[in-house]
C-alpha positions as YAML, in Angstrom:
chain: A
units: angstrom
residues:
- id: 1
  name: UNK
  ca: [-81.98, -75.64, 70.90]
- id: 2
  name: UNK
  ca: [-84.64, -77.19, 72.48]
- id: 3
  name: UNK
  ca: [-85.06, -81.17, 72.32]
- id: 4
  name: UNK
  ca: [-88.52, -80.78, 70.35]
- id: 5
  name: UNK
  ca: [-87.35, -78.24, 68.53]
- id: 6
  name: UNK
  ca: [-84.72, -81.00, 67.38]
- id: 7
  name: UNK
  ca: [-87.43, -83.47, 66.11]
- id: 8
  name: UNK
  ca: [-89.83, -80.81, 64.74]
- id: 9
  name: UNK
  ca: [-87.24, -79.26, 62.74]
- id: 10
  name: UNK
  ca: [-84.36, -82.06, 61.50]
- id: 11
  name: UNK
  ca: [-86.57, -85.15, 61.97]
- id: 12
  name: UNK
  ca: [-85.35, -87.28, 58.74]
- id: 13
  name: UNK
  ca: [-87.06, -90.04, 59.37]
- id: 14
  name: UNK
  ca: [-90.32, -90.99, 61.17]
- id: 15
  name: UNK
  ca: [-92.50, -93.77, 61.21]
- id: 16
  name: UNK
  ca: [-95.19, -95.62, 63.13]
- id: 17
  name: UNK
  ca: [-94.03, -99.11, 65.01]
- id: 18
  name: UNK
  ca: [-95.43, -101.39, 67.29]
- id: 19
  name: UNK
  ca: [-98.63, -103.44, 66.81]
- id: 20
  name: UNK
  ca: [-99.81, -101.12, 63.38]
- id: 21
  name: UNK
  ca: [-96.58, -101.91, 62.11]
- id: 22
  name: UNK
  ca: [-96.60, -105.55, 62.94]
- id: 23
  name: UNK
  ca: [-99.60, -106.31, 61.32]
- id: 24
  name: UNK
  ca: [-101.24, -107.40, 64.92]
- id: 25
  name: UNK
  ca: [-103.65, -103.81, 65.42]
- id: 26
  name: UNK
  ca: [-106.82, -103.91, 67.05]
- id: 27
  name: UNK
  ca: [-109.20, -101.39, 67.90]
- id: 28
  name: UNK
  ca: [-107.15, -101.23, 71.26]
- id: 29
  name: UNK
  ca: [-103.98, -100.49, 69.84]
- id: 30
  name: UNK
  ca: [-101.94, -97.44, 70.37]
- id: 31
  name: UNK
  ca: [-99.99, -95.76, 67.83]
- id: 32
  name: UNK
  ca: [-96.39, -96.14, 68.04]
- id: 33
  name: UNK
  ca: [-93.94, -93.50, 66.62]
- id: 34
  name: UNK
  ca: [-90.29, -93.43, 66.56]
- id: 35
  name: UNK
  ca: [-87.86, -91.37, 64.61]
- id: 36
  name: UNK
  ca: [-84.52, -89.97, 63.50]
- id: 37
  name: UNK
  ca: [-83.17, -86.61, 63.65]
- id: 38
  name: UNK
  ca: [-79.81, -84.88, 62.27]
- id: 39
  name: UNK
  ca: [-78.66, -82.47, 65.09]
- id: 40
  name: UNK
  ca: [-76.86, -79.77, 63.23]
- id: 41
  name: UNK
  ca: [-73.38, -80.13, 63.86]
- id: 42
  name: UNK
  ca: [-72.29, -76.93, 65.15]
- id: 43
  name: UNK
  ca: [-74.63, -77.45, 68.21]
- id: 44
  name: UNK
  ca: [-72.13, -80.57, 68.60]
- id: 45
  name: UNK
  ca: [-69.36, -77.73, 68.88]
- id: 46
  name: UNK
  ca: [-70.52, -76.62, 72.51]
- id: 47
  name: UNK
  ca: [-69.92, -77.66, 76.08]
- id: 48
  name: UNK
  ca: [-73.94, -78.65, 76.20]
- id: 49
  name: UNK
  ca: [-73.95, -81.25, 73.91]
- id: 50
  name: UNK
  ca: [-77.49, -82.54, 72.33]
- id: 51
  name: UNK
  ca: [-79.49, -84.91, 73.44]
- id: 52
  name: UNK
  ca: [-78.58, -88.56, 72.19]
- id: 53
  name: UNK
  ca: [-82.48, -89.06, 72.02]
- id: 54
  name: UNK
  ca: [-85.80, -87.52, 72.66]
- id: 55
  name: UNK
  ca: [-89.03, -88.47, 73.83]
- id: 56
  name: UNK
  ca: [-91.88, -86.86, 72.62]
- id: 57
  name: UNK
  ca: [-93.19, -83.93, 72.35]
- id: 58
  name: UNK
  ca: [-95.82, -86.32, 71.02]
- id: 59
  name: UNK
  ca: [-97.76, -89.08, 72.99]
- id: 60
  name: UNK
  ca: [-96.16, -92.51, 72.03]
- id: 61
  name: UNK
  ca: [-92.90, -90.90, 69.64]
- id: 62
  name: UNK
  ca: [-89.91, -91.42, 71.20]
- id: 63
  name: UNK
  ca: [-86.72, -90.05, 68.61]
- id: 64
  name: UNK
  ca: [-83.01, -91.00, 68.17]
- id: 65
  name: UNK
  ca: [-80.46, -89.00, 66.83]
- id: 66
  name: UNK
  ca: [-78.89, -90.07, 63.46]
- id: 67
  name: UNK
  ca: [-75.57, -90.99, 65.39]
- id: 68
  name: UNK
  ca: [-76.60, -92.75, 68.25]
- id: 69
  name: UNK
  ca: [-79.22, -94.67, 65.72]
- id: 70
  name: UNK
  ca: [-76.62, -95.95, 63.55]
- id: 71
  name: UNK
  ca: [-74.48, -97.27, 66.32]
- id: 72
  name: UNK
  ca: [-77.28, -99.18, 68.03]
- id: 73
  name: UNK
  ca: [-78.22, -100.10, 64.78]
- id: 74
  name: UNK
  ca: [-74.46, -101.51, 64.15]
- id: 75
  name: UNK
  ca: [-74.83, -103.72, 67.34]
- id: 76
  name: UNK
  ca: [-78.21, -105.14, 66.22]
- id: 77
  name: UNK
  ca: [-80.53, -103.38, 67.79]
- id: 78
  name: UNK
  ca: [-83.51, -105.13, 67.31]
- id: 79
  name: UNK
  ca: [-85.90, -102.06, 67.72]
- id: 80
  name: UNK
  ca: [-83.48, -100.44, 65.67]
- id: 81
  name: UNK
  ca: [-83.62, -102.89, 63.13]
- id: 82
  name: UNK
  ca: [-87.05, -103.15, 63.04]
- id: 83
  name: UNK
  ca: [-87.76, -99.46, 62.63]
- id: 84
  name: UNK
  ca: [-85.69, -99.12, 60.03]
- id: 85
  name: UNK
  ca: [-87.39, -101.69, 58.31]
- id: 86
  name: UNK
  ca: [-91.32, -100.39, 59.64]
- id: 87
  name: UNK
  ca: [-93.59, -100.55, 56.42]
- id: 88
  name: UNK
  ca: [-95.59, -97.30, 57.85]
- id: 89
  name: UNK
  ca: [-93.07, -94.38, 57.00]
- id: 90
  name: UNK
  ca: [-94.86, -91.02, 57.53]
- id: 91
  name: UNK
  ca: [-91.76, -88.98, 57.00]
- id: 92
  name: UNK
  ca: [-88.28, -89.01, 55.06]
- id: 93
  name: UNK
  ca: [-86.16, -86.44, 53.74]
- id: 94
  name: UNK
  ca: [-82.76, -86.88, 50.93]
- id: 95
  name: UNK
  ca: [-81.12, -87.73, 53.78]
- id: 96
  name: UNK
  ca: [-83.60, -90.29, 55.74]
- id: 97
  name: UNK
  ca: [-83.66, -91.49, 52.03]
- id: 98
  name: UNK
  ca: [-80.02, -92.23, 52.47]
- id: 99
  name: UNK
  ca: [-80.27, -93.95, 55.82]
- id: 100
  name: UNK
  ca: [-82.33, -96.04, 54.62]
- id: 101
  name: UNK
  ca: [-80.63, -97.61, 51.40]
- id: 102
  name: UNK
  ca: [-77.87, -98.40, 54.05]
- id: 103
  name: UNK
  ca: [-80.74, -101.03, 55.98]
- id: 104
  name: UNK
  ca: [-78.35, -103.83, 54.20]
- id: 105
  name: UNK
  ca: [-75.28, -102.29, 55.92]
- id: 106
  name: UNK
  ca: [-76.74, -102.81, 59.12]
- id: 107
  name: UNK
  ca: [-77.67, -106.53, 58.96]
- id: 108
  name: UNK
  ca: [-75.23, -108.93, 60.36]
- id: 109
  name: UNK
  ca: [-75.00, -112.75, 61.89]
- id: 110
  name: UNK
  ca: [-74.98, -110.43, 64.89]
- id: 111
  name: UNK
  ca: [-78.13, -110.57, 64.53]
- id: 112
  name: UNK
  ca: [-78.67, -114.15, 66.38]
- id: 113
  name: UNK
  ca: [-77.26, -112.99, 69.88]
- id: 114
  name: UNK
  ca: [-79.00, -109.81, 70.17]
- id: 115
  name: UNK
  ca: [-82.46, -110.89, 68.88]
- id: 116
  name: UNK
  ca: [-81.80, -114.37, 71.13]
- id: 117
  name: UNK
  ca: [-80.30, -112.12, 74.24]
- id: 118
  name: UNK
  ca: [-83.64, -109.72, 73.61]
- id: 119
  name: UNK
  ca: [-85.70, -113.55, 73.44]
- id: 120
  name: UNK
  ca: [-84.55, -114.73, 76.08]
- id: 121
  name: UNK
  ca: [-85.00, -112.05, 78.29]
- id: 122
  name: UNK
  ca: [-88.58, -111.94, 78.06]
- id: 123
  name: UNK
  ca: [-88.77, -115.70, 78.22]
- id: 124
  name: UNK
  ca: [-87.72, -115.07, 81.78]
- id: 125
  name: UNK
  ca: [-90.34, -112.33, 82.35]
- id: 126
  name: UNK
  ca: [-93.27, -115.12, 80.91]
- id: 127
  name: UNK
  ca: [-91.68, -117.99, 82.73]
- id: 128
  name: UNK
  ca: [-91.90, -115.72, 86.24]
- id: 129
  name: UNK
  ca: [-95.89, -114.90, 85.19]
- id: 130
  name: UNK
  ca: [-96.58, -118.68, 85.21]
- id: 131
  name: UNK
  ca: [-94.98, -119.65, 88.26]
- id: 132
  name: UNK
  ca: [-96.71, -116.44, 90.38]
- id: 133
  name: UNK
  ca: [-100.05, -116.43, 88.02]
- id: 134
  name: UNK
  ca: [-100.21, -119.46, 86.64]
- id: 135
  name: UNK
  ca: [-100.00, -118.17, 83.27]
- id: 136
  name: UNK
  ca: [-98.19, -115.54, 81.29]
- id: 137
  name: UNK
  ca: [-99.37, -112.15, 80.10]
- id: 138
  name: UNK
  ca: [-100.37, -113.41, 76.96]
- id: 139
  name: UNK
  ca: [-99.50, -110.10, 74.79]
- id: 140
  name: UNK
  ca: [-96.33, -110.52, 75.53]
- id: 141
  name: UNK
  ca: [-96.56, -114.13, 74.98]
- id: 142
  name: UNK
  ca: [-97.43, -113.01, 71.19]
- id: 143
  name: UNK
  ca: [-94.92, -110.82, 70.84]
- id: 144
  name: UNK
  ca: [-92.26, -113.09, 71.70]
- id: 145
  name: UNK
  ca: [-93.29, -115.66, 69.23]
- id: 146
  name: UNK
  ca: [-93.34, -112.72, 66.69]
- id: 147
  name: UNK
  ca: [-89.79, -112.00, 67.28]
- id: 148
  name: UNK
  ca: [-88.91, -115.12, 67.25]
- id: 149
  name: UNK
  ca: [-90.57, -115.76, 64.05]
- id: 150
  name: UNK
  ca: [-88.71, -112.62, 62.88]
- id: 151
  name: UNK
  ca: [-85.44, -113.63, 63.94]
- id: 152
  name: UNK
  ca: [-85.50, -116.98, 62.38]
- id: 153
  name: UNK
  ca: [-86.57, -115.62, 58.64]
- id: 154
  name: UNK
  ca: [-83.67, -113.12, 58.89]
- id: 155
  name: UNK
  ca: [-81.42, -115.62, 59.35]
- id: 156
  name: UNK
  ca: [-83.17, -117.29, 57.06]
- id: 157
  name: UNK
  ca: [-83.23, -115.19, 53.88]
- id: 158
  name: UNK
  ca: [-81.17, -112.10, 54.88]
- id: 159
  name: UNK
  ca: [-84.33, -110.13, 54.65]
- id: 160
  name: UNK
  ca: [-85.71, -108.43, 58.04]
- id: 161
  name: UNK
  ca: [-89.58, -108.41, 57.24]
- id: 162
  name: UNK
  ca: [-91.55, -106.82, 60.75]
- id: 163
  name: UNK
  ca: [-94.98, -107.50, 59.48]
- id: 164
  name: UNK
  ca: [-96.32, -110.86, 60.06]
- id: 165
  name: UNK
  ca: [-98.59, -111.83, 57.51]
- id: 166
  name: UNK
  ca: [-100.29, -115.09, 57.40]
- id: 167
  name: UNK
  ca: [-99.49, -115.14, 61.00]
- id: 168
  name: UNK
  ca: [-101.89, -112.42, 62.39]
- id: 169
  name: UNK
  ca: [-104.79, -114.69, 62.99]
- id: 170
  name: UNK
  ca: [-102.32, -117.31, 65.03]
- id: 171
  name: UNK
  ca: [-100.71, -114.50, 66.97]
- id: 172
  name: UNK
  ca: [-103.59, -112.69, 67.90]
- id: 173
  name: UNK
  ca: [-105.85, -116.34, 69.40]
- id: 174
  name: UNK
  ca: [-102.47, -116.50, 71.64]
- id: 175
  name: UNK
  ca: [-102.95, -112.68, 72.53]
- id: 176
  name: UNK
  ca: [-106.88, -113.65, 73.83]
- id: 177
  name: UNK
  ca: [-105.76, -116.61, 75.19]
- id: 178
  name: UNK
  ca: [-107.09, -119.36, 73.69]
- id: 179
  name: UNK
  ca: [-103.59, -121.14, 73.05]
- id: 180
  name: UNK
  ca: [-102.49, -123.29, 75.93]
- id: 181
  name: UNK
  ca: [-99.53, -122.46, 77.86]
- id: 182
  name: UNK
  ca: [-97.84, -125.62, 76.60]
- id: 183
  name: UNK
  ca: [-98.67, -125.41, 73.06]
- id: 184
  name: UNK
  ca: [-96.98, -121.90, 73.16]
- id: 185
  name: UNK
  ca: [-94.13, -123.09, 75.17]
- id: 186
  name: UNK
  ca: [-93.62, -125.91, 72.47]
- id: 187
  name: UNK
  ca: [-93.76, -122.94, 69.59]
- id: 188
  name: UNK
  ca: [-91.21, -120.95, 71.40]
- id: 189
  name: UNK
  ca: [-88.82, -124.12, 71.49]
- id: 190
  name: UNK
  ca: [-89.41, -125.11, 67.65]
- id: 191
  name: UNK
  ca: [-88.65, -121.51, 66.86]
- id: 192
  name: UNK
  ca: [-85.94, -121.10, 69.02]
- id: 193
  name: UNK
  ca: [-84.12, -124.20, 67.71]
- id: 194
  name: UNK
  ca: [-84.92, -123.24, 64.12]
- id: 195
  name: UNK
  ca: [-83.34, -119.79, 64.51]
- id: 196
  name: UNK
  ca: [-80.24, -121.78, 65.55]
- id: 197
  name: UNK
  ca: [-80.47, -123.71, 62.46]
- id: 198
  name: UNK
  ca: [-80.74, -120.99, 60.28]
- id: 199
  name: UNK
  ca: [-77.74, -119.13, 61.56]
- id: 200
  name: UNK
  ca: [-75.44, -121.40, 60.99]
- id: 201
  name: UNK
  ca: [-75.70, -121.32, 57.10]
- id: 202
  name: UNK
  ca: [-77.45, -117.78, 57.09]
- id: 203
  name: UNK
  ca: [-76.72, -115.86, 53.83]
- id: 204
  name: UNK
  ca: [-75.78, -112.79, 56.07]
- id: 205
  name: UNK
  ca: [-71.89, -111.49, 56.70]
- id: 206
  name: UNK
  ca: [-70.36, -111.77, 59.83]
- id: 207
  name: UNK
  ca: [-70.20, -108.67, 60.46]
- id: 208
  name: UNK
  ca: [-72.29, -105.70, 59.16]
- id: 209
  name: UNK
  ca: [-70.38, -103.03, 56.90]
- id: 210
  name: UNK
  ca: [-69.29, -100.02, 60.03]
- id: 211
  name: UNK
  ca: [-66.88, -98.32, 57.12]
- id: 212
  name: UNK
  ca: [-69.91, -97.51, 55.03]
- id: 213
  name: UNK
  ca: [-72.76, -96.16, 57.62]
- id: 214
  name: UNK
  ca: [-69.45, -94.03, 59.00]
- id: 215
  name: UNK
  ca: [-68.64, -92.64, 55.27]
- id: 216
  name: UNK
  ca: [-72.26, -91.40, 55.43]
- id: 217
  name: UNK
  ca: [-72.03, -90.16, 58.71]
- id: 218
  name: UNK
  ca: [-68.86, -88.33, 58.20]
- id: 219
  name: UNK
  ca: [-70.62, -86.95, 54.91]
- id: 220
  name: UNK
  ca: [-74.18, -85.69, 56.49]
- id: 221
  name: UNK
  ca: [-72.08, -83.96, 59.43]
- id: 222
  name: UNK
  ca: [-70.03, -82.24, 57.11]
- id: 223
  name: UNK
  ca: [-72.88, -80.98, 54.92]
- id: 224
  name: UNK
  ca: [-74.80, -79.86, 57.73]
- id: 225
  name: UNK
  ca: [-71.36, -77.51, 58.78]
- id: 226
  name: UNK
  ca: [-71.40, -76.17, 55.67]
- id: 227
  name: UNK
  ca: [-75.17, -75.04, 55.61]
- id: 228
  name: UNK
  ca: [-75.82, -70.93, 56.88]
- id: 229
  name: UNK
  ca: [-76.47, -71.83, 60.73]
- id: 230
  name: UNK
  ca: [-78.98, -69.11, 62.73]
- id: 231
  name: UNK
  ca: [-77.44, -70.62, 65.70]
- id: 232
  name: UNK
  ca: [-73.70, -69.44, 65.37]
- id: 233
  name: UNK
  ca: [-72.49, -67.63, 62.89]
- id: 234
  name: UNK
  ca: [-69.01, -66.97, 63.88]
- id: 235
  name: UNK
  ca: [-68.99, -71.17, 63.69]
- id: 236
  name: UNK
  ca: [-69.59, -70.73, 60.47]
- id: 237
  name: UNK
  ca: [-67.02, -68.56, 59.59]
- id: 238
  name: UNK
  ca: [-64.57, -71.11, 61.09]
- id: 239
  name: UNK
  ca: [-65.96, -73.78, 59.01]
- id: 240
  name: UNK
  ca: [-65.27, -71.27, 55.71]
- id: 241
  name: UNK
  ca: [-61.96, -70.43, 56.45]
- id: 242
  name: UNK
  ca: [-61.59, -67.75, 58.86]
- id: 243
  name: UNK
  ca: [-60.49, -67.20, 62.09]
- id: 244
  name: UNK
  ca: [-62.96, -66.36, 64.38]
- id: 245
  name: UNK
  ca: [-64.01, -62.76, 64.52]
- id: 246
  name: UNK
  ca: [-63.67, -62.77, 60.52]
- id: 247
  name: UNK
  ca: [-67.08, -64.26, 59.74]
...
């Protein structure tokens, strides 16, 4: 099966991310669109396994499959996170319905390290802008303080909320510029320290609940064995009962 052929036909969830899901679009702005699709599992049953992810056959869409999703999504992910939790859904089936009831099961103290790990790795990137331009690429500037912002609230409230709100109109005069390196630098430090703060009496569990995203893992693969598969039928008769050759 081809790779597109994966996300035009098993896609269970799809949505649009980036600055239209932010709440920071402009005129400028592309459209961002990620999603998840359910491989059928006797293509899993092969020597050529599927593809873990796939990019495209759109401009901008980039696609995960359900299994590699959830475990990114089980280390923190923060793009994983955050598209699970994208207010712009364009597409969802039973099962994307399922995936996402589980967003609670995903969210973890874990969250901290990889959201701070993710933080501080574009801190670098700004801090090397200043000292060879004199000043940072201010988009990404924004963006940081946006996750930032995010991070801190999740800790916060145990509730991972992507769009920003009353922030836009702050976030978007550091986008153009017109916020001084310094001020920004002083945001990034109140934020950062704040996020530290709130994880050390955040309402969310150490750890985030693996046994349940794998019980509906376990269950979707299974289903998806048991549906009539144009791809290999004498599969299926294994799956029924039969040897093979008694399909």
């Amino acid at each position: 099966m081809r790779p597109e052929t994966l996300v035009r036909d098993h896609t269970i969830y799809a949505c649009v991310m980036g600055s239209r899901a932010f709440g920071l679009a402009t005129e400028e702005s592309d459209t961002d669109r990620r999603g998840v699709y359910l491989t059928p599992t006797p293509l899993f049953w092969r020597f050529d396994k599927p593809p873990t992810h796939v990019e495209g056959p759109a401009e901008e869409q980039f696609s995960w499959e359900l299994e590699r999703f959830c475990e990114l999504a089980l280390r923190a992910n923060p793009n994983i996170l955050e598209c699970l939790h994208s207010p712009l859904v364009e597409h969802v089936d039973d099962t994307g319905r399922e995936l996402l009831a589980l967003r609670d099961a995903f969210l973890s103290r874990r969250v901290h390290e990889t959201f701070t790990r993710y933080a501080h790795g574009q801190r670098r990137k700004l801090d090397a802008d200043v000292r060879t331009h004199g000043a940072p690429r201010w988009k990404h500037a924004m963006h940081l303080l946006r996750l930032l912002t995010t991070a801190r609230d999740l800790l916060r409230t145990g509730t991972l909320t992507i769009d920003v709100g009353d922030h836009r109109e702050a976030l978007l005069a550091v986008k153009r510029g017109e916020v001084s390196w310094p001020e920004v630098d002083s945001r990034m430090a109140r934020l950062a320290w704040e996020g530290e703060e709130a994880a050390r009496r955040s309402p969310l569990p150490e750890e985030p609940d693996r046994r349940r995203v794998e019980d509906f893992l376990v269950r979707v693969r299974r289903a998806s064995a048991l549906q009539p598969d144009p791809y290999d039928e004498v599969v299926q008769g294994v799956v029924r009962g039969g040897g093979v050759g008694q399909v």
